mmCIF file of C-alpha atoms in Angstrom:
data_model
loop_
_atom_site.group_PDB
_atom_site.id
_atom_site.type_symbol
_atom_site.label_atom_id
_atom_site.label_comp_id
_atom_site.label_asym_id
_atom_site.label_seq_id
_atom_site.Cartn_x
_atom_site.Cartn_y
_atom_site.Cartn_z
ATOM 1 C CA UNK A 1 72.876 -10.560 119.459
ATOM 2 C CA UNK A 2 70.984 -10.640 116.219
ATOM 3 C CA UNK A 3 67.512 -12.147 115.962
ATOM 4 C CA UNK A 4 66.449 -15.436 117.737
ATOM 5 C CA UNK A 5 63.003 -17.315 118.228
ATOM 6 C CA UNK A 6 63.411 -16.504 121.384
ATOM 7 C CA UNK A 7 62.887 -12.824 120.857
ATOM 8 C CA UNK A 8 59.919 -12.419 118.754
ATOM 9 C CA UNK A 9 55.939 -11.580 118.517
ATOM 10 C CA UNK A 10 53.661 -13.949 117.042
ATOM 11 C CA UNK A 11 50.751 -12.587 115.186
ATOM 12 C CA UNK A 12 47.877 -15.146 113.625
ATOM 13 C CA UNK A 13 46.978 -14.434 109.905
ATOM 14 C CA UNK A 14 45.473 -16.143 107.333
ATOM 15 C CA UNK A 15 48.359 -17.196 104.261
ATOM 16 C CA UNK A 16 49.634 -13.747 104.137
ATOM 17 C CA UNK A 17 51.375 -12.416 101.268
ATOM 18 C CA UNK A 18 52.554 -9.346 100.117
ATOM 19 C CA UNK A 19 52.206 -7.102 103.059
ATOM 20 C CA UNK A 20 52.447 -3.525 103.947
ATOM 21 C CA UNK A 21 53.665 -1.186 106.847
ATOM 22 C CA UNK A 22 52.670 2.020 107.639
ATOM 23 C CA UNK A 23 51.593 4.545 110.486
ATOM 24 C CA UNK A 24 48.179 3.944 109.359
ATOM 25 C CA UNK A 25 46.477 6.251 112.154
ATOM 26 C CA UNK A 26 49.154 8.537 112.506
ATOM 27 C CA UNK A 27 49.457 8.026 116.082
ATOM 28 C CA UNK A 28 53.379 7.634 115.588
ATOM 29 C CA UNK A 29 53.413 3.967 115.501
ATOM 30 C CA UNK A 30 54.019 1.721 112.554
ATOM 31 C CA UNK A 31 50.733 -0.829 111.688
ATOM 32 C CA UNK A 32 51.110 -4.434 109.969
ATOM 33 C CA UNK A 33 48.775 -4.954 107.158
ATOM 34 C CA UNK A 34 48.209 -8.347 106.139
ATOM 35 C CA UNK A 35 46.631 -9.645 103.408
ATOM 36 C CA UNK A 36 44.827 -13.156 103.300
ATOM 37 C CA UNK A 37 45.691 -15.031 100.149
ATOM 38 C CA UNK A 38 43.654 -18.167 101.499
ATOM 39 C CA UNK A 39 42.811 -20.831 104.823
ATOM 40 C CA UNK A 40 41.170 -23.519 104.579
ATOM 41 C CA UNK A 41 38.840 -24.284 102.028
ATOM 42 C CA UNK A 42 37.487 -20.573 101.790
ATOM 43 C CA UNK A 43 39.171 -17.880 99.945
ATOM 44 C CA UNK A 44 37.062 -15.588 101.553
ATOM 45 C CA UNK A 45 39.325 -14.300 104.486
ATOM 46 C CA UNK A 46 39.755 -10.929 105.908
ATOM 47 C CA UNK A 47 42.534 -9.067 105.817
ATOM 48 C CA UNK A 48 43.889 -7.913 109.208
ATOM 49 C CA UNK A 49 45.563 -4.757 110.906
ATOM 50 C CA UNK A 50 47.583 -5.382 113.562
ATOM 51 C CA UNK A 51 47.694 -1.689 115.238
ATOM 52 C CA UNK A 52 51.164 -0.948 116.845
ATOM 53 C CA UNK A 53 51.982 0.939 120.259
ATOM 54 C CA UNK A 54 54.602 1.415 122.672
ATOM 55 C CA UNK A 55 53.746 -1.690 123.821
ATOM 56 C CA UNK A 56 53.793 -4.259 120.726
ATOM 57 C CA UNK A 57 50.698 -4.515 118.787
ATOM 58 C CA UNK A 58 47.312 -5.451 119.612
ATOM 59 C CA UNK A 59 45.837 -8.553 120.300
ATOM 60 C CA UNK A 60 42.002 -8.036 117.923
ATOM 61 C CA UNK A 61 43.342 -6.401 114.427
ATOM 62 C CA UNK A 62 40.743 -4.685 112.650
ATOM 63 C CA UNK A 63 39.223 -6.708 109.757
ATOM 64 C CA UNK A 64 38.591 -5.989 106.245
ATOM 65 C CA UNK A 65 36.650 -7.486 103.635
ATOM 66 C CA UNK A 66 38.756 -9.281 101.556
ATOM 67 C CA UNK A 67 38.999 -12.531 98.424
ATOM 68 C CA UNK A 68 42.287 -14.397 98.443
ATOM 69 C CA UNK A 69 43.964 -11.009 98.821
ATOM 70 C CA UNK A 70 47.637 -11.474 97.361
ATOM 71 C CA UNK A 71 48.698 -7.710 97.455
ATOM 72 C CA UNK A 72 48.623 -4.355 98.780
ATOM 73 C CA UNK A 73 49.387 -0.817 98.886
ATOM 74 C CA UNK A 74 49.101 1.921 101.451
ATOM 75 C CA UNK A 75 48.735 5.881 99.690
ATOM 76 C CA UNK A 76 47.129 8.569 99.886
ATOM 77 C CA UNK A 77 45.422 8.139 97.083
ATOM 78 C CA UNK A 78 42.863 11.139 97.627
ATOM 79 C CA UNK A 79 45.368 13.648 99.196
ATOM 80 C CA UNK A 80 43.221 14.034 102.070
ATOM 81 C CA UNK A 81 45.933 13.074 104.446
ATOM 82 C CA UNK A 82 45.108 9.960 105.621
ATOM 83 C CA UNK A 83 46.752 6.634 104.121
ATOM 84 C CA UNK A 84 44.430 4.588 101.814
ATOM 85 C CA UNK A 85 44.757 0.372 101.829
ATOM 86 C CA UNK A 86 44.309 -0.658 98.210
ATOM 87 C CA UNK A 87 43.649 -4.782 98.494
ATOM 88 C CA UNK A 88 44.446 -6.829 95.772
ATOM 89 C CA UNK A 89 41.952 -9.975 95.604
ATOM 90 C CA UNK A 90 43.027 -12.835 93.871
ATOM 91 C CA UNK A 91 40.065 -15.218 93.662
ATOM 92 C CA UNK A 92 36.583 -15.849 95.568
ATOM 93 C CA UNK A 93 35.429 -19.128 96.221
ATOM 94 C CA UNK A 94 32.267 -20.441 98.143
ATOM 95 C CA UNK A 95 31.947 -20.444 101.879
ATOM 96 C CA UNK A 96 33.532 -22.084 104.498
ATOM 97 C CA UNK A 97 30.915 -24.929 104.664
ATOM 98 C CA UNK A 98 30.184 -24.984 100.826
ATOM 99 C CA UNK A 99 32.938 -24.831 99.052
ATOM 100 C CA UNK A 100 32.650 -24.116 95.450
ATOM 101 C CA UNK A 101 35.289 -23.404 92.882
ATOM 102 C CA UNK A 102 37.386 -20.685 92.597
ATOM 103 C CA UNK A 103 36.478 -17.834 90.604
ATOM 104 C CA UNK A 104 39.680 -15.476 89.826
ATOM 105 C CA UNK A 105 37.221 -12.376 88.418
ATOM 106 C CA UNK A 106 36.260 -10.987 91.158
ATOM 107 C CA UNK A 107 36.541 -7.316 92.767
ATOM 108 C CA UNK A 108 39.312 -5.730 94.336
ATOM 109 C CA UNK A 109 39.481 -3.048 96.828
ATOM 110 C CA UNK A 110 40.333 0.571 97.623
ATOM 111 C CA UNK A 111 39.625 1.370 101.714
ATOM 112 C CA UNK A 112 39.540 5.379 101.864
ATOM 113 C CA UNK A 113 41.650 5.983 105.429
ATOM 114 C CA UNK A 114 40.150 8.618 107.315
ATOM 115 C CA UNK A 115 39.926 9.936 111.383
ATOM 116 C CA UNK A 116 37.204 7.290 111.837
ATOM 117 C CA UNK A 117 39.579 4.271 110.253
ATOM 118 C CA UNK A 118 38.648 2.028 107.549
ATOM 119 C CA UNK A 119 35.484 0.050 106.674
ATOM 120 C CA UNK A 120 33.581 -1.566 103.559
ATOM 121 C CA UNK A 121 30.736 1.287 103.747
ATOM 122 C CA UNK A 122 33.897 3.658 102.580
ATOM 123 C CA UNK A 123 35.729 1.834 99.714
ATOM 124 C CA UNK A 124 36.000 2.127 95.900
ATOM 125 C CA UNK A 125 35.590 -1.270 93.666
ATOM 126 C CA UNK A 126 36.699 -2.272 91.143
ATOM 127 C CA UNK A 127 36.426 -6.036 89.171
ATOM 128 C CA UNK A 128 40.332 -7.596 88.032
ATOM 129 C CA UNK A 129 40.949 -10.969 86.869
ATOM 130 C CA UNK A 130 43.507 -12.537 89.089
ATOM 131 C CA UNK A 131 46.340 -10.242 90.340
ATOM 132 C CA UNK A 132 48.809 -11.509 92.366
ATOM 133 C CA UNK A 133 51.336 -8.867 94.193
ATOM 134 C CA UNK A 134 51.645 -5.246 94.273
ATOM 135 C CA UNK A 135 54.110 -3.125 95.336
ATOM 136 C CA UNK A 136 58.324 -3.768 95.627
ATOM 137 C CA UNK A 137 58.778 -1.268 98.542
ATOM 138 C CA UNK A 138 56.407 0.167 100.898
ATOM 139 C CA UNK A 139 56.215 3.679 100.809
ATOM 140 C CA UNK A 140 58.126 6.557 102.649
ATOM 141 C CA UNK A 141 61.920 5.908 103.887
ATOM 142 C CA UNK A 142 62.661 2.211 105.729
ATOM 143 C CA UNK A 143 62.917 4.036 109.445
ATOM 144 C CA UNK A 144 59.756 4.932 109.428
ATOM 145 C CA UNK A 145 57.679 5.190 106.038
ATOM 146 C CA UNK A 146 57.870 8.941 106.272
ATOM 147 C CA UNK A 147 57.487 10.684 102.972
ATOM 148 C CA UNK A 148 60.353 11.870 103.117
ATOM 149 C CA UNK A 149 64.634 10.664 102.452
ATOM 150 C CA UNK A 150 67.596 12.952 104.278
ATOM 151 C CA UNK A 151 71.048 13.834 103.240
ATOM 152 C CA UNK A 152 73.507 14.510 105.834
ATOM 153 C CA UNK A 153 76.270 16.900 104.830
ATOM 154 C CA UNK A 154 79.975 15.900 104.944
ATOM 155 C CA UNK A 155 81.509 17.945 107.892
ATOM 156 C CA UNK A 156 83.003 21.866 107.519
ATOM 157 C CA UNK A 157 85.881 23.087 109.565
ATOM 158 C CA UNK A 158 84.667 27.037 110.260
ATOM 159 C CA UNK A 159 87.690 29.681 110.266
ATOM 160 C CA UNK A 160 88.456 30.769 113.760
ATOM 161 C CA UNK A 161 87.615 34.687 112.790
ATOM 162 C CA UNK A 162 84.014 33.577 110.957
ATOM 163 C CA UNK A 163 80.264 32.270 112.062
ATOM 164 C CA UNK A 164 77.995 30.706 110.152
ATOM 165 C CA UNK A 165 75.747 33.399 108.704
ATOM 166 C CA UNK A 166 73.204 31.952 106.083
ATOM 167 C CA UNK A 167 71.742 28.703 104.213
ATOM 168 C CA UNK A 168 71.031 28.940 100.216
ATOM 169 C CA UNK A 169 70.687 26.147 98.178
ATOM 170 C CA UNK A 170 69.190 25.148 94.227
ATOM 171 C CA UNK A 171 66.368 23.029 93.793
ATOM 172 C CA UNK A 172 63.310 21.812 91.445
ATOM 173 C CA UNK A 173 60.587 21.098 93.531
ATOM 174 C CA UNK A 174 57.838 20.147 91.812
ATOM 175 C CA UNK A 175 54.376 18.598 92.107
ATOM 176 C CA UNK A 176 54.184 19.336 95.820
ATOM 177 C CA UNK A 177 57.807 18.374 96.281
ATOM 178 C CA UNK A 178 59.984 20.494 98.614
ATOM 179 C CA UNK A 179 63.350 20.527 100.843
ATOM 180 C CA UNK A 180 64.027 21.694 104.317
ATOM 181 C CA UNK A 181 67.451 22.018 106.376
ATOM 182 C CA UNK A 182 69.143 21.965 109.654
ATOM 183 C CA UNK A 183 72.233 22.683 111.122
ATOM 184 C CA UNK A 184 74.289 21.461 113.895
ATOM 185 C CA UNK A 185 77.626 22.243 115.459
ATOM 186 C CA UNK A 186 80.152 21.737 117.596
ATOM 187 C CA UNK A 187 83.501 22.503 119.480
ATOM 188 C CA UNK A 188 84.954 18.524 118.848
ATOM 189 C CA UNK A 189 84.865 16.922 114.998
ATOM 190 C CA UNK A 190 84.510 13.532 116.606
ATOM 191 C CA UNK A 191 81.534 14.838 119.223
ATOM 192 C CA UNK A 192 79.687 16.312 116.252
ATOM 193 C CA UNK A 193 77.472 13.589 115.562
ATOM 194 C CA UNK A 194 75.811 14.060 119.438
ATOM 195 C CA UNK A 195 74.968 17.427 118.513
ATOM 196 C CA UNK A 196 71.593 18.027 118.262
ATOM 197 C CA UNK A 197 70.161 19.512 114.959
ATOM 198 C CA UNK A 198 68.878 22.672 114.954
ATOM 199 C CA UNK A 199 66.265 24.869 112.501
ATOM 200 C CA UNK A 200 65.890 29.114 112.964
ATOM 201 C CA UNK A 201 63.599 27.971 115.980
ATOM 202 C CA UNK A 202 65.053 25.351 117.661
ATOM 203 C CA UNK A 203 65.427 21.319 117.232
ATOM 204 C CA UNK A 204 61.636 21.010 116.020
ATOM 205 C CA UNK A 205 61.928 23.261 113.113
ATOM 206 C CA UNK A 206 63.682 23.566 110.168
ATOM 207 C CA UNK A 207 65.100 26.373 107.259
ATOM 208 C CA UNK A 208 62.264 26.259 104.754
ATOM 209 C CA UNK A 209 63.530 29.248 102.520
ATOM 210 C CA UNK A 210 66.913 29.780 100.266
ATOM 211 C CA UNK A 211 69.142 32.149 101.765
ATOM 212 C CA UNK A 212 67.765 31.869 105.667
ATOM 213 C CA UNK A 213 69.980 33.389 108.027
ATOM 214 C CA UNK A 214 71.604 31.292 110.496
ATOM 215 C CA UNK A 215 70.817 31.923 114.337
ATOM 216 C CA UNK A 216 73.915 32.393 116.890
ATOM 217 C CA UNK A 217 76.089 29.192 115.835
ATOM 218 C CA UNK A 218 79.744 30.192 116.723
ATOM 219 C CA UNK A 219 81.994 26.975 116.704
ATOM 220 C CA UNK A 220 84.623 25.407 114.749
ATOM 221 C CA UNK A 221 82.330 22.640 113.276
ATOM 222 C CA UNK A 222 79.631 22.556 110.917
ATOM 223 C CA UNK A 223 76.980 20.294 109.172
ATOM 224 C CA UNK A 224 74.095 20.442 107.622
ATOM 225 C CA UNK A 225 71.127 18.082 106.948
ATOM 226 C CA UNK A 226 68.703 18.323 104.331
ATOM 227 C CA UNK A 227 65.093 16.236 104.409
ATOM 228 C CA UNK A 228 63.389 16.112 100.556
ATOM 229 C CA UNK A 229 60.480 15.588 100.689
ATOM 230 C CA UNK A 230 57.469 13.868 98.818
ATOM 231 C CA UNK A 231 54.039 14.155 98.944
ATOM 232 C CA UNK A 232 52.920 11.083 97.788
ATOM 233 C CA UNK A 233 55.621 8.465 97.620
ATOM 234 C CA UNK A 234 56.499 9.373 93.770
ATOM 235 C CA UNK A 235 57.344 12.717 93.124
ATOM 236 C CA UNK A 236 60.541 13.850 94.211
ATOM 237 C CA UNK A 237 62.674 17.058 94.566
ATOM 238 C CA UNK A 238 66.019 17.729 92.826
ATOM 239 C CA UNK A 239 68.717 19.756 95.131
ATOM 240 C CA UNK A 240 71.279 20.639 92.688
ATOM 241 C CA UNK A 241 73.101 23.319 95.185
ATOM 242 C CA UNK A 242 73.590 23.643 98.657
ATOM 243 C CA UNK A 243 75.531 26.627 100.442
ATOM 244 C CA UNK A 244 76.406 28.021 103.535
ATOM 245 C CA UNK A 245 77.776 31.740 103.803
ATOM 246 C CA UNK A 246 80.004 33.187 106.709
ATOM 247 C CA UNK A 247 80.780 36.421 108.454
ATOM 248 C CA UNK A 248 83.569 38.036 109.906
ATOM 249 C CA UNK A 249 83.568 38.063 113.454
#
C-alpha cells in the first residue's frame, strides 16, 4: 500500500538536518538522532534522541548540548564498543530572550557512548568555523546499521551419491576485518530460500575458520552465505575464494 499520512509517527525537533540512525544502546532497536540546526531566534537548541522499542519510540528524547547543529556521525570512535555521536555545530547565537548575532566559530562536539548513555560531562571539544553536513550514509548495512554486508551464494545442485563435507574460502582480512559463513539446504530448489541457515552449531552460529567441516547436511540443494565484516564502518575484508568440498556417500 506504500506510505500514506495516514500511517506515520510524528516526532517534534528543532530544524533538523543531517541526521543519523543507529542502535545507539544496543538494545536491538534502531534510535533517531536529530540534530538542531536552529528555532526561533536561538541557535542554541539541543539535539534530541528519540530511543526506539517494540513499540515506536519514546515520547522525552534525551537531550544534548548542541549550537545550530547541521551534522552528525555515529562511530565508535574509541573502540570501546559503544557508538559515539560526533555533533557538528554550525553557529551560536545569544539566548532565547537576547538575541545577539550569530557567531559561526564556535565548538563542536564528540559524545563518548558508553553503558550509562551520553552526556556533556563525557565529550571531547573541539572549536570549527561553520560546518555544515557530515556524513553521505550512516554507518553499518541499511537493514539495520550492523557492521557488517552479506553475500548470498548462487544455488548448487549436490550429486545424488555426495554430502556436503567442508567450507574453505580466500580472504584479506585486515585491520580487524573478518568473514564468517553459513549453510542451508534443502530437498526443493524453489523451497530453498525457507530454509533456515545454519553454522557447525546451529542457526546462531556461524563457520569462522577456512576449511570447517560441514555437520550432517545430506540433500540435493545447497547455498551458502557469507557476512564480511567491519569493525568500524571503513575497513573492509576481501573474499577472493569461496569453496565447498564433497564426499562420497
Amino acid at each position: 500500500q506504500g506510505y500514506s499520512k495516514d500511517n506515520r509517527i510524528e516526532l517534534p525537533t528543532y530544524v533538523p538536518y543531517q541526521n543519523s540512525i543507529a542502535d545507539l544502546n544496543k538494545d536491538g532497536w534502531l534510535d533517531i538522532f536529530f540534530t538542531s540546526y536552529g528555532g526561533e531566534v536561538s541557535g542554541n537548541r539541543p539535539s534530541l534522541i528519540y530511543w526506539g522499542s517494540k513499540n515506536g519510540f519514546k515520547d522525552k528524547p534525551t537531550e544534548l548540548e548542541s549550537y545550530g547543529s547541521s551534522g552528525s556521525e555515529t562511530l565508535d570512535y574509541d573502540g570501546d564498543g559503544w557508538l559515539d555521536i560526533f555533533i557538528a555545530d554550525h553557529r551560536k547565537s545569544g539566548s532565547y530572550m537576547k538575541p545577539e548575532p550569530h557567531r559561526h566559530i564556535c565548538k563542536s562536539f564528540l559524545y563518548w557512548g558508553s553503558e550509562n548513555g551520553y552526556s556533556k560531562h563525557n565529550r571531547w571539544e573541539i572549536t570549527a568555523e561553520g560546518p555544515s553536513g557530515l556524513n553521505i550514509r550512516d554507518l553499518g548495512n541499511s537493514y539495520n546499521r550492523g557492521l557488517y554486508e552479506e553475500y548470498i551464494s548462487s544455488i548448487h545442485k549436490i550429486a545424488e551419491d555426495e554430502i556436503p563435507s567442508t567450507i574453505s574460502w580466500k580472504a584479506e582480512k585486515l585491520f580487524g576485518t573478518d568473514v564468517h559463513f553459513q549453510v542451508r539446504v534443502s530437498e526443493e530448489i524453489d523451497k530453498i530460500k525457507d530454509a533456515e541457515w545454519q553454522g557447525p552449531d546451529g542457526s546462531n552460529s556461524w563457520y569462522k575458520k577456512s576449511g570447517s567441516k560441514l555437520k550432517a547436511l545430506r540433500s540435493k540443494f545447497i547455498q551458502y552465505k557469507a557476512r564480511l565484516i567491519t569493525p568500524n564502518g571503513a575497513a573492509t575484508p576481501y573474499l577472493t575464494e569461496v569453496a565447498i568440498s564433497f564426499s562420497t556417500m
